Each structure stands twice: as structure tokens, then as C-alpha cells.
Amino acid sequence: MSQLIIEGLRAAVDGQEILKGVDLVVGSGEVHAVMGPNGSGKSTLSHVIAGRPGYDVLGGSVRIDDVELLDRPTWQRAEAGLFLAMQYPTEVPGVSLRDMLAASVRTADDSSDIWERLRVEAERIGFGAQFLERPLNVDLSGGEKKRNETLQLGVLRPAFAILDELDSGLDVDALRLVSQRIEEATSEDGLGVLAITHYSRLFNQLKPDVVHVFADGKIQESGGPGLADELEETGYERWVTAPAAAGSAGLLDDPFADPFA
Ligand code: ADP
Ligand code: MG
């Protein structure tokens, strides 16, 4: 039994504080849903936990049990058991998924048969074998990228996974297979999950133990699984202070701004 412990986490980007004190504890086998409006800092949270460069950590702690992650590079955080399924997975020309995973597994001193595991995992989520040899994420559709992330999770078997909008881009059949696979990892391998999403449809197969409302850089409220349906119904108005979204103000200044960023 392990815990991913986030305490008082504050972080800024470009001098602007985005994370304003996040407290969260995820235990092995637990699923925590994080739901919140666009621009509230959910992806920033996932990036800061994983150690993406470009963020200033202003305070707090992120630990797996008693191992502090914040003062380690990303690869050591992965070695400690952390996995991030990115909202926008990175394209890596010239490196195939198979070679990347083979290198990861070698680094972890894992002697199990990587090819066999890849084949089994690809089949579990209906991912075509042709993707295994293709350059990582290059020219994949949004949904294929998300299956690719899930495949990596299945092969690497981390202790904790952050899923940043894993459901976006997936069609209903793929969503069912992917969320089913992650639910199985929670019971088979004791995977602890932090699932960031806008939609309760992710939770048809993957059963959350706790649902957190994330707005304005921190967790505003936590509740049981029913809260996910309630949020999808009512939105986040209660927690959003005017002006509504930073994105919409930006849109007036810059008609080319991405309104979904
Ligand atoms: P969410 O995932 O909840 O939609 P994000 O974490 O992506 O939100 O973004 C939170 C806020 O931080 C947004 O206002 C966004 O524009 C801003 N932001 C994120 N990354 C950067 C960056 N690299 N430079 C400047 N602003 C950023
Ligand atoms: Mg995001």
C-alpha cells in the first residue's frame, strides 16, 4: 500500500500563480477524479507533479510515500512509480513506441518479455499492431494517441497514474476499452489514479472513489461518485468568479487564440 501525497502545492508560470495550494492524497488502488473548468490549472497540476520544465514551484510537496519528487528530474519520478498520460501526447519522430518501451523496461531492470506484454496490452485495448513500429505519436489521431498512452501504462505498470483528459478524442468503443483497462489495473496491480476529465462518461467503467472540484488553482470541494454526474449537469458556475474564463478574455484581444487552451 503506497500513497501519492500532494501537500500545499503552489506553482507559477510566467510570473503568474496558477496552482494556489493543492492538497490531495491518492492511495494504491484508489481512483480520484479531478473535474474543473478550462484554464483552472488542471494540466498545470499534472505537469508540475511530473516535473515538466518551465514552471516555478513556489511551495509544497509531492511525495510517493516518503520519497520527495519535486527535487528530482522527471525520469526519477517515473522510476519512483509515477506515470503521466498527457492531454496532448508529444510526437517523437524517429523513435518507435516499441523501442521506447523496450528502453524503459530495460532501465527498470525488468526482465519480462516486452514483446509479449506489448502484444497482450495492445489487444486488451484494441490497438493495432501496426502502431507499435510507427514513430511515437507521429500522425496518430487524437484517439490513437490516447490509446497509445494507455498501452504504455499497461506495459510499464506504474504505482500511480495521472490521466489528463484521457477520454478526449476517444470514440465510445475505445473509451470503454481504455477505461476498463485502467479499472483493471487498479484492482490487478493496485494502480492509484488521478483522473482529470470534464465528462462523467469516463466513469462508466473506471469507478472513482472520490470526486474533486478543481477551480482557480485549487480543490474547492470533494465528494462521492455522484458529484461527477452533478457537475456534468450543473457545470462549474458556483466555483468560477467573473470574468468567466481567462480564455474568453484572451479571445477578444487575440482572435487567433485557442479558446480551448
Ligand atoms: P486546464 O488544464 O485546467 O484547462 P491549464 O493548466 O492548461 O488549465 O492552464 C491554466 C492557466 O495557466 C491558463 O490560464 C493558461 O493559459 C495558463 N498557462 C498554462 N501554461 C502556460 C504557459 N506555458 N505560459 C503561460 N500561461 C500558461
Ligand atoms: Mg488541461
PDB file of C-alpha atoms and ligand atoms in Angstrom:
ATOM      1  CA  MET A   1       0.000   0.000   0.000  1.00  0.00           C
ATOM      2  CA  SER A   2       1.510   3.299  -1.169  1.00  0.00           C
ATOM      3  CA  GLN A   3       0.340   6.881  -1.256  1.00  0.00           C
ATOM      4  CA  LEU A   4       0.811   9.769  -3.656  1.00  0.00           C
ATOM      5  CA  ILE A   5       0.785  12.763  -1.325  1.00  0.00           C
ATOM      6  CA  ILE A   6       0.370  16.310  -2.624  1.00  0.00           C
ATOM      7  CA  GLU A   7       0.633  18.989   0.041  1.00  0.00           C
ATOM      8  CA  GLY A   8       0.233  22.758  -0.265  1.00  0.00           C
ATOM      9  CA  LEU A   9       1.445  22.684  -3.866  1.00  0.00           C
ATOM     10  CA  ARG A  10       1.860  26.137  -5.372  1.00  0.00           C
ATOM     11  CA  ALA A  11       3.313  26.886  -8.789  1.00  0.00           C
ATOM     12  CA  ALA A  12       3.564  29.759 -11.234  1.00  0.00           C
ATOM     13  CA  VAL A  13       4.169  30.141 -14.934  1.00  0.00           C
ATOM     14  CA  ASP A  14       5.410  33.415 -16.441  1.00  0.00           C
ATOM     15  CA  GLY A  15       5.184  35.014 -13.004  1.00  0.00           C
ATOM     16  CA  GLN A  16       1.501  34.173 -12.621  1.00  0.00           C
ATOM     17  CA  GLU A  17       0.457  31.854  -9.825  1.00  0.00           C
ATOM     18  CA  ILE A  18      -1.627  29.011 -11.297  1.00  0.00           C
ATOM     19  CA  LEU A  19      -1.574  26.397  -8.529  1.00  0.00           C
ATOM     20  CA  LYS A  20      -2.645  28.051  -5.290  1.00  0.00           C
ATOM     21  CA  GLY A  21      -2.250  25.321  -2.693  1.00  0.00           C
ATOM     22  CA  VAL A  22      -3.271  21.844  -3.786  1.00  0.00           C
ATOM     23  CA  ASP A  23      -3.762  19.129  -1.178  1.00  0.00           C
ATOM     24  CA  LEU A  24      -4.556  15.607  -2.297  1.00  0.00           C
ATOM     25  CA  VAL A  25      -3.739  12.068  -1.157  1.00  0.00           C
ATOM     26  CA  VAL A  26      -4.249   9.128  -3.531  1.00  0.00           C
ATOM     27  CA  GLY A  27      -3.794   5.627  -2.129  1.00  0.00           C
ATOM     28  CA  SER A  28      -2.942   2.459  -4.057  1.00  0.00           C
ATOM     29  CA  GLY A  29      -5.968   1.092  -5.873  1.00  0.00           C
ATOM     30  CA  GLU A  30      -7.929   4.333  -5.468  1.00  0.00           C
ATOM     31  CA  VAL A  31      -9.392   6.452  -8.264  1.00  0.00           C
ATOM     32  CA  HIS A  32      -9.642  10.205  -7.680  1.00  0.00           C
ATOM     33  CA  ALA A  33     -11.483  12.259 -10.275  1.00  0.00           C
ATOM     34  CA  VAL A  34     -10.457  15.891 -10.783  1.00  0.00           C
ATOM     35  CA  MET A  35     -13.063  17.927 -12.655  1.00  0.00           C
ATOM     36  CA  GLY A  36     -12.975  21.637 -13.338  1.00  0.00           C
ATOM     37  CA  PRO A  37     -13.401  24.427 -15.873  1.00  0.00           C
ATOM     38  CA  ASN A  38     -10.994  25.196 -18.719  1.00  0.00           C
ATOM     39  CA  GLY A  39      -7.948  27.152 -17.633  1.00  0.00           C
ATOM     40  CA  SER A  40      -8.318  26.336 -13.934  1.00  0.00           C
ATOM     41  CA  GLY A  41      -4.857  24.736 -13.774  1.00  0.00           C
ATOM     42  CA  LYS A  42      -5.569  21.007 -14.117  1.00  0.00           C
ATOM     43  CA  SER A  43      -2.912  20.348 -16.760  1.00  0.00           C
ATOM     44  CA  THR A  44      -0.521  22.591 -14.872  1.00  0.00           C
ATOM     45  CA  LEU A  45      -1.066  20.343 -11.849  1.00  0.00           C
ATOM     46  CA  SER A  46      -0.248  17.238 -13.907  1.00  0.00           C
ATOM     47  CA  HIS A  47       2.857  18.889 -15.413  1.00  0.00           C
ATOM     48  CA  VAL A  48       4.201  20.136 -12.088  1.00  0.00           C
ATOM     49  CA  ILE A  49       3.746  16.705 -10.495  1.00  0.00           C
ATOM     50  CA  ALA A  50       5.556  15.076 -13.426  1.00  0.00           C
ATOM     51  CA  GLY A  51       8.339  17.690 -13.500  1.00  0.00           C
ATOM     52  CA  ARG A  52       7.809  19.371 -16.840  1.00  0.00           C
ATOM     53  CA  PRO A  53      10.275  22.291 -17.188  1.00  0.00           C
ATOM     54  CA  GLY A  54       9.013  25.877 -17.336  1.00  0.00           C
ATOM     55  CA  TYR A  55       7.077  26.017 -14.060  1.00  0.00           C
ATOM     56  CA  ASP A  56       8.216  27.744 -10.890  1.00  0.00           C
ATOM     57  CA  VAL A  57       7.326  25.676  -7.871  1.00  0.00           C
ATOM     58  CA  LEU A  58       6.569  28.201  -5.127  1.00  0.00           C
ATOM     59  CA  GLY A  59       5.929  25.780  -2.315  1.00  0.00           C
ATOM     60  CA  GLY A  60       4.604  22.457  -1.136  1.00  0.00           C
ATOM     61  CA  SER A  61       5.484  18.843  -1.578  1.00  0.00           C
ATOM     62  CA  VAL A  62       4.697  15.891  -3.867  1.00  0.00           C
ATOM     63  CA  ARG A  63       5.729  12.511  -2.465  1.00  0.00           C
ATOM     64  CA  ILE A  64       5.294   8.856  -3.157  1.00  0.00           C
ATOM     65  CA  ASP A  65       5.352   7.577   0.414  1.00  0.00           C
ATOM     66  CA  ASP A  66       8.454   9.256   1.869  1.00  0.00           C
ATOM     67  CA  VAL A  67      10.191   9.978  -1.445  1.00  0.00           C
ATOM     68  CA  GLU A  68      10.035  13.692  -2.364  1.00  0.00           C
ATOM     69  CA  LEU A  69       9.509  14.025  -6.113  1.00  0.00           C
ATOM     70  CA  LEU A  70       9.772  17.804  -6.547  1.00  0.00           C
ATOM     71  CA  ASP A  71      13.569  17.893  -6.312  1.00  0.00           C
ATOM     72  CA  ARG A  72      14.024  15.066  -8.837  1.00  0.00           C
ATOM     73  CA  PRO A  73      14.112  15.071 -12.632  1.00  0.00           C
ATOM     74  CA  THR A  74      11.170  13.570 -14.481  1.00  0.00           C
ATOM     75  CA  TRP A  75      12.858  10.229 -15.184  1.00  0.00           C
ATOM     76  CA  GLN A  76      13.495   9.677 -11.495  1.00  0.00           C
ATOM     77  CA  ARG A  77       9.860  10.479 -10.725  1.00  0.00           C
ATOM     78  CA  ALA A  78       8.913   7.795 -13.258  1.00  0.00           C
ATOM     79  CA  GLU A  79      11.380   5.435 -11.617  1.00  0.00           C
ATOM     80  CA  ALA A  80       9.679   6.138  -8.277  1.00  0.00           C
ATOM     81  CA  GLY A  81       6.417   4.874  -9.824  1.00  0.00           C
ATOM     82  CA  LEU A  82       4.772   7.910 -11.414  1.00  0.00           C
ATOM     83  CA  PHE A  83       3.166   7.904 -14.861  1.00  0.00           C
ATOM     84  CA  LEU A  84       1.539  10.776 -16.771  1.00  0.00           C
ATOM     85  CA  ALA A  85      -0.851  10.251 -19.664  1.00  0.00           C
ATOM     86  CA  MET A  86      -0.606  13.677 -21.297  1.00  0.00           C
ATOM     87  CA  GLN A  87      -3.567  15.699 -22.559  1.00  0.00           C
ATOM     88  CA  TYR A  88      -1.561  16.371 -25.727  1.00  0.00           C
ATOM     89  CA  PRO A  89       0.926  13.497 -26.113  1.00  0.00           C
ATOM     90  CA  THR A  90       4.283  14.505 -27.576  1.00  0.00           C
ATOM     91  CA  GLU A  91       5.258  13.380 -31.073  1.00  0.00           C
ATOM     92  CA  VAL A  92       8.739  11.867 -31.246  1.00  0.00           C
ATOM     93  CA  PRO A  93       9.883  11.361 -34.854  1.00  0.00           C
ATOM     94  CA  GLY A  94      12.428   8.583 -35.308  1.00  0.00           C
ATOM     95  CA  VAL A  95      11.619   6.649 -32.125  1.00  0.00           C
ATOM     96  CA  SER A  96       9.100   3.826 -32.302  1.00  0.00           C
ATOM     97  CA  LEU A  97       6.749   3.029 -29.430  1.00  0.00           C
ATOM     98  CA  ARG A  98       8.319  -0.416 -29.249  1.00  0.00           C
ATOM     99  CA  ASP A  99      11.887   0.878 -28.900  1.00  0.00           C
ATOM    100  CA  MET A 100      10.838   3.498 -26.357  1.00  0.00           C
ATOM    101  CA  LEU A 101       9.080   0.936 -24.172  1.00  0.00           C
ATOM    102  CA  ALA A 102      11.906  -1.591 -24.541  1.00  0.00           C
ATOM    103  CA  ALA A 103      14.332   1.075 -23.263  1.00  0.00           C
ATOM    104  CA  SER A 104      12.020   1.947 -20.333  1.00  0.00           C
ATOM    105  CA  VAL A 105      11.636  -1.671 -19.330  1.00  0.00           C
ATOM    106  CA  ARG A 106      15.415  -2.271 -19.545  1.00  0.00           C
ATOM    107  CA  THR A 107      16.042   0.757 -17.348  1.00  0.00           C
ATOM    108  CA  ALA A 108      13.668  -0.620 -14.752  1.00  0.00           C
ATOM    109  CA  ASP A 109      15.667  -3.890 -14.691  1.00  0.00           C
ATOM    110  CA  ASP A 110      12.567  -5.730 -15.678  1.00  0.00           C
ATOM    111  CA  SER A 111      13.445  -8.945 -17.450  1.00  0.00           C
ATOM    112  CA  SER A 112       9.927  -9.888 -18.533  1.00  0.00           C
ATOM    113  CA  ASP A 113       9.169 -10.389 -22.213  1.00  0.00           C
ATOM    114  CA  ILE A 114       8.464  -6.900 -23.557  1.00  0.00           C
ATOM    115  CA  TRP A 115       7.175  -8.102 -26.945  1.00  0.00           C
ATOM    116  CA  GLU A 116       4.679 -10.446 -25.400  1.00  0.00           C
ATOM    117  CA  ARG A 117       3.477  -7.787 -22.982  1.00  0.00           C
ATOM    118  CA  LEU A 118       3.098  -5.269 -25.794  1.00  0.00           C
ATOM    119  CA  ARG A 119       1.068  -7.703 -27.862  1.00  0.00           C
ATOM    120  CA  VAL A 120      -1.218  -8.596 -24.950  1.00  0.00           C
ATOM    121  CA  GLU A 121      -1.703  -4.964 -23.912  1.00  0.00           C
ATOM    122  CA  ALA A 122      -2.405  -3.797 -27.477  1.00  0.00           C
ATOM    123  CA  GLU A 123      -5.074  -6.463 -27.817  1.00  0.00           C
ATOM    124  CA  ARG A 124      -6.688  -5.554 -24.487  1.00  0.00           C
ATOM    125  CA  ILE A 125      -7.434  -2.043 -25.744  1.00  0.00           C
ATOM    126  CA  GLY A 126      -7.966  -2.856 -29.420  1.00  0.00           C
ATOM    127  CA  PHE A 127      -4.808  -1.081 -30.567  1.00  0.00           C
ATOM    128  CA  GLY A 128      -3.486  -2.209 -33.968  1.00  0.00           C
ATOM    129  CA  ALA A 129      -0.057  -3.897 -34.003  1.00  0.00           C
ATOM    130  CA  GLN A 130       0.992  -1.567 -36.863  1.00  0.00           C
ATOM    131  CA  PHE A 131       1.259   1.319 -34.370  1.00  0.00           C
ATOM    132  CA  LEU A 132       3.983  -0.423 -32.399  1.00  0.00           C
ATOM    133  CA  GLU A 133       6.591   0.156 -35.119  1.00  0.00           C
ATOM    134  CA  ARG A 134       5.493   3.676 -36.055  1.00  0.00           C
ATOM    135  CA  PRO A 135       7.326   6.752 -34.725  1.00  0.00           C
ATOM    136  CA  LEU A 136       5.859   7.657 -31.342  1.00  0.00           C
ATOM    137  CA  ASN A 137       2.560   9.561 -31.763  1.00  0.00           C
ATOM    138  CA  VAL A 138       3.575  10.935 -35.185  1.00  0.00           C
ATOM    139  CA  ASP A 139       0.499  11.387 -37.407  1.00  0.00           C
ATOM    140  CA  LEU A 140      -1.710   9.482 -34.967  1.00  0.00           C
ATOM    141  CA  SER A 141      -5.291  10.688 -34.498  1.00  0.00           C
ATOM    142  CA  GLY A 142      -6.272  12.132 -31.121  1.00  0.00           C
ATOM    143  CA  GLY A 143      -7.911   8.854 -30.085  1.00  0.00           C
ATOM    144  CA  GLU A 144      -4.967   6.747 -31.245  1.00  0.00           C
ATOM    145  CA  LYS A 145      -2.634   8.873 -29.145  1.00  0.00           C
ATOM    146  CA  LYS A 146      -4.790   8.266 -26.081  1.00  0.00           C
ATOM    147  CA  ARG A 147      -4.767   4.518 -26.700  1.00  0.00           C
ATOM    148  CA  ASN A 148      -1.017   4.753 -27.124  1.00  0.00           C
ATOM    149  CA  GLU A 149      -0.738   6.396 -23.669  1.00  0.00           C
ATOM    150  CA  THR A 150      -2.896   3.653 -22.175  1.00  0.00           C
ATOM    151  CA  LEU A 151      -0.772   0.951 -23.793  1.00  0.00           C
ATOM    152  CA  GLN A 152       2.351   2.460 -22.221  1.00  0.00           C
ATOM    153  CA  LEU A 153       0.632   2.499 -18.837  1.00  0.00           C
ATOM    154  CA  GLY A 154      -0.331  -1.167 -19.241  1.00  0.00           C
ATOM    155  CA  VAL A 155       3.219  -2.213 -20.121  1.00  0.00           C
ATOM    156  CA  LEU A 156       5.052  -0.049 -17.556  1.00  0.00           C
ATOM    157  CA  ARG A 157       2.694  -0.808 -14.640  1.00  0.00           C
ATOM    158  CA  PRO A 158       3.340   2.337 -12.602  1.00  0.00           C
ATOM    159  CA  ALA A 159       2.240   2.730  -8.985  1.00  0.00           C
ATOM    160  CA  PHE A 160       0.371   5.982  -9.720  1.00  0.00           C
ATOM    161  CA  ALA A 161      -1.016   7.403 -12.959  1.00  0.00           C
ATOM    162  CA  ILE A 162      -2.225  10.897 -13.736  1.00  0.00           C
ATOM    163  CA  LEU A 163      -4.625  10.807 -16.677  1.00  0.00           C
ATOM    164  CA  ASP A 164      -5.066  14.266 -18.207  1.00  0.00           C
ATOM    165  CA  GLU A 165      -8.276  14.153 -20.246  1.00  0.00           C
ATOM    166  CA  LEU A 166      -7.570  10.618 -21.386  1.00  0.00           C
ATOM    167  CA  ASP A 167     -11.139  10.440 -22.682  1.00  0.00           C
ATOM    168  CA  SER A 168     -10.791  13.364 -25.111  1.00  0.00           C
ATOM    169  CA  GLY A 169     -10.620  12.154 -28.710  1.00  0.00           C
ATOM    170  CA  LEU A 170     -11.712   8.592 -27.942  1.00  0.00           C
ATOM    171  CA  ASP A 171     -14.819   7.180 -29.610  1.00  0.00           C
ATOM    172  CA  VAL A 172     -17.300   5.324 -27.393  1.00  0.00           C
ATOM    173  CA  ASP A 173     -15.874   1.850 -28.070  1.00  0.00           C
ATOM    174  CA  ALA A 174     -12.282   2.933 -27.463  1.00  0.00           C
ATOM    175  CA  LEU A 175     -13.354   4.824 -24.337  1.00  0.00           C
ATOM    176  CA  ARG A 176     -14.963   1.688 -22.941  1.00  0.00           C
ATOM    177  CA  LEU A 177     -11.850  -0.451 -23.589  1.00  0.00           C
ATOM    178  CA  VAL A 178      -9.431   2.148 -22.247  1.00  0.00           C
ATOM    179  CA  SER A 179     -11.356   2.946 -19.072  1.00  0.00           C
ATOM    180  CA  GLN A 180     -11.967  -0.776 -18.493  1.00  0.00           C
ATOM    181  CA  ARG A 181      -8.200  -1.426 -18.817  1.00  0.00           C
ATOM    182  CA  ILE A 182      -7.406   1.226 -16.236  1.00  0.00           C
ATOM    183  CA  GLU A 183     -10.061  -0.039 -13.858  1.00  0.00           C
ATOM    184  CA  GLU A 184      -8.455  -3.498 -14.152  1.00  0.00           C
ATOM    185  CA  ALA A 185      -5.038  -2.023 -13.352  1.00  0.00           C
ATOM    186  CA  THR A 186      -6.451  -0.577 -10.130  1.00  0.00           C
ATOM    187  CA  SER A 187      -7.664  -3.989  -8.976  1.00  0.00           C
ATOM    188  CA  GLU A 188      -4.940  -6.211 -10.534  1.00  0.00           C
ATOM    189  CA  ASP A 189      -1.865  -4.077  -9.818  1.00  0.00           C
ATOM    190  CA  GLY A 190      -3.141  -1.666  -7.164  1.00  0.00           C
ATOM    191  CA  LEU A 191      -2.695   1.308  -9.501  1.00  0.00           C
ATOM    192  CA  GLY A 192      -3.675   4.629  -7.909  1.00  0.00           C
ATOM    193  CA  VAL A 193      -5.285   7.058 -10.373  1.00  0.00           C
ATOM    194  CA  LEU A 194      -5.731  10.816 -10.591  1.00  0.00           C
ATOM    195  CA  ALA A 195      -8.176  11.193 -13.482  1.00  0.00           C
ATOM    196  CA  ILE A 196      -8.636  14.705 -14.869  1.00  0.00           C
ATOM    197  CA  THR A 197     -11.723  14.982 -17.047  1.00  0.00           C
ATOM    198  CA  HIS A 198     -14.755  17.083 -17.973  1.00  0.00           C
ATOM    199  CA  TYR A 199     -17.105  14.178 -18.506  1.00  0.00           C
ATOM    200  CA  SER A 200     -18.577  11.543 -16.219  1.00  0.00           C
ATOM    201  CA  ARG A 201     -18.635   9.077 -19.177  1.00  0.00           C
ATOM    202  CA  LEU A 202     -15.053   8.116 -18.246  1.00  0.00           C
ATOM    203  CA  PHE A 203     -16.527   6.774 -15.029  1.00  0.00           C
ATOM    204  CA  ASN A 204     -18.884   4.218 -16.543  1.00  0.00           C
ATOM    205  CA  GLN A 205     -16.082   1.647 -16.352  1.00  0.00           C
ATOM    206  CA  LEU A 206     -13.485   3.400 -14.197  1.00  0.00           C
ATOM    207  CA  LYS A 207     -15.087   3.822 -10.789  1.00  0.00           C
ATOM    208  CA  PRO A 208     -13.997   6.911  -8.841  1.00  0.00           C
ATOM    209  CA  ASP A 209     -13.735   6.670  -5.058  1.00  0.00           C
ATOM    210  CA  VAL A 210     -13.584  10.447  -4.668  1.00  0.00           C
ATOM    211  CA  VAL A 211     -14.517  13.328  -6.980  1.00  0.00           C
ATOM    212  CA  HIS A 212     -12.778  16.696  -6.551  1.00  0.00           C
ATOM    213  CA  VAL A 213     -13.899  20.017  -7.986  1.00  0.00           C
ATOM    214  CA  PHE A 214     -10.835  21.914  -9.164  1.00  0.00           C
ATOM    215  CA  ALA A 215     -11.217  25.635  -9.855  1.00  0.00           C
ATOM    216  CA  ASP A 216      -8.982  28.693  -9.574  1.00  0.00           C
ATOM    217  CA  GLY A 217      -5.881  26.650  -8.873  1.00  0.00           C
ATOM    218  CA  LYS A 218      -7.081  24.534  -6.002  1.00  0.00           C
ATOM    219  CA  ILE A 219      -9.523  21.866  -4.896  1.00  0.00           C
ATOM    220  CA  GLN A 220     -12.738  23.613  -3.916  1.00  0.00           C
ATOM    221  CA  GLU A 221     -14.853  20.660  -2.884  1.00  0.00           C
ATOM    222  CA  SER A 222     -14.645  16.867  -2.670  1.00  0.00           C
ATOM    223  CA  GLY A 223     -17.412  14.308  -2.678  1.00  0.00           C
ATOM    224  CA  GLY A 224     -18.531  10.839  -3.705  1.00  0.00           C
ATOM    225  CA  PRO A 225     -19.014   9.458  -7.240  1.00  0.00           C
ATOM    226  CA  GLY A 226     -22.420  11.180  -7.561  1.00  0.00           C
ATOM    227  CA  LEU A 227     -20.686  14.553  -7.666  1.00  0.00           C
ATOM    228  CA  ALA A 228     -19.344  13.758 -11.178  1.00  0.00           C
ATOM    229  CA  ASP A 229     -22.871  13.469 -12.621  1.00  0.00           C
ATOM    230  CA  GLU A 230     -23.974  16.561 -10.729  1.00  0.00           C
ATOM    231  CA  LEU A 231     -21.066  18.575 -12.195  1.00  0.00           C
ATOM    232  CA  GLU A 232     -21.807  17.441 -15.720  1.00  0.00           C
ATOM    233  CA  GLU A 233     -25.379  18.578 -15.181  1.00  0.00           C
ATOM    234  CA  THR A 234     -24.795  21.915 -13.449  1.00  0.00           C
ATOM    235  CA  GLY A 235     -21.311  22.965 -14.637  1.00  0.00           C
ATOM    236  CA  TYR A 236     -18.836  24.875 -12.504  1.00  0.00           C
ATOM    237  CA  GLU A 237     -20.636  28.220 -12.175  1.00  0.00           C
ATOM    238  CA  ARG A 238     -20.670  28.013  -8.397  1.00  0.00           C
ATOM    239  CA  TRP A 239     -16.867  27.976  -8.275  1.00  0.00           C
ATOM    240  CA  VAL A 240     -15.979  30.336 -11.095  1.00  0.00           C
ATOM    241  CA  THR A 241     -15.617  34.022 -10.341  1.00  0.00           C
ATOM    242  CA  ALA A 242     -16.224  36.600 -13.108  1.00  0.00           C
ATOM    243  CA  PRO A 243     -14.834  37.213 -15.665  1.00  0.00           C
ATOM    244  CA  ALA A 244     -15.723  33.630 -16.560  1.00  0.00           C
ATOM    245  CA  ALA A 245     -12.734  32.116 -18.345  1.00  0.00           C
ATOM    246  CA  ALA A 246      -9.300  33.595 -18.974  1.00  0.00           C
ATOM    247  CA  GLY A 247      -9.612  32.128 -22.477  1.00  0.00           C
ATOM    248  CA  SER A 248     -12.638  34.200 -23.430  1.00  0.00           C
ATOM    249  CA  ALA A 249     -10.995  37.476 -22.382  1.00  0.00           C
ATOM    250  CA  GLY A 250      -7.927  36.458 -24.384  1.00  0.00           C
ATOM    251  CA  LEU A 251     -10.110  35.813 -27.406  1.00  0.00           C
ATOM    252  CA  LEU A 252     -11.180  39.467 -27.565  1.00  0.00           C
ATOM    253  CA  ASP A 253      -7.554  40.570 -27.569  1.00  0.00           C
ATOM    254  CA  ASP A 254      -6.385  37.862 -29.907  1.00  0.00           C
ATOM    255  CA  PRO A 255      -8.855  36.376 -32.411  1.00  0.00           C
ATOM    256  CA  PHE A 256      -6.346  33.608 -33.162  1.00  0.00           C
ATOM    257  CA  ALA A 257      -6.072  32.467 -29.508  1.00  0.00           C
ATOM    258  CA  ASP A 258      -7.008  28.847 -28.861  1.00  0.00           C
ATOM    259  CA  PRO A 259     -10.315  29.121 -26.930  1.00  0.00           C
ATOM    260  CA  PHE A 260      -9.828  25.585 -25.590  1.00  0.00           C
ATOM    261  CA  ALA A 261      -6.312  26.078 -24.235  1.00  0.00           C
TER     262      ALA A 261
HETATM  263  P1  ADP B   1      -6.671  23.397 -17.609  1.00  0.00           P
HETATM  264  O1  ADP B   1      -5.864  22.156 -17.895  1.00  0.00           O
HETATM  265  O2  ADP B   1      -7.408  23.343 -16.307  1.00  0.00           O
HETATM  266  O3  ADP B   1      -7.582  23.773 -18.744  1.00  0.00           O
HETATM  267  P2  ADP B   1      -4.067  24.710 -17.676  1.00  0.00           P
HETATM  268  O4  ADP B   1      -3.342  24.122 -16.529  1.00  0.00           O
HETATM  269  O5  ADP B   1      -3.702  24.204 -19.025  1.00  0.00           O
HETATM  270  O6  ADP B   1      -5.643  24.612 -17.436  1.00  0.00           O
HETATM  271  O7  ADP B   1      -3.820  26.291 -17.691  1.00  0.00           O
HETATM  272  C1  ADP B   1      -4.065  27.094 -16.540  1.00  0.00           C
HETATM  273  C2  ADP B   1      -3.747  28.542 -16.836  1.00  0.00           C
HETATM  274  O8  ADP B   1      -2.344  28.702 -16.990  1.00  0.00           O
HETATM  275  C3  ADP B   1      -4.367  29.053 -18.129  1.00  0.00           C
HETATM  276  O9  ADP B   1      -4.810  30.359 -17.921  1.00  0.00           O
HETATM  277  C4  ADP B   1      -3.216  29.004 -19.115  1.00  0.00           C
HETATM  278  O10 ADP B   1      -3.367  29.946 -20.119  1.00  0.00           O
HETATM  279  C5  ADP B   1      -2.033  29.290 -18.222  1.00  0.00           C
HETATM  280  N1  ADP B   1      -0.790  28.663 -18.724  1.00  0.00           N
HETATM  281  C6  ADP B   1      -0.526  27.337 -18.750  1.00  0.00           C
HETATM  282  N2  ADP B   1       0.685  27.097 -19.277  1.00  0.00           N
HETATM  283  C7  ADP B   1       1.208  28.300 -19.579  1.00  0.00           C
HETATM  284  C8  ADP B   1       2.452  28.756 -20.151  1.00  0.00           C
HETATM  285  N3  ADP B   1       3.391  27.878 -20.507  1.00  0.00           N
HETATM  286  N4  ADP B   1       2.613  30.076 -20.312  1.00  0.00           N
HETATM  287  C9  ADP B   1       1.670  30.964 -19.936  1.00  0.00           C
HETATM  288  N5  ADP B   1       0.494  30.625 -19.397  1.00  0.00           N
HETATM  289  C10 ADP B   1       0.259  29.322 -19.212  1.00  0.00           C
HETATM  290 MG    MG B   2      -5.855  20.783 -19.447  1.00  0.00          MG
END
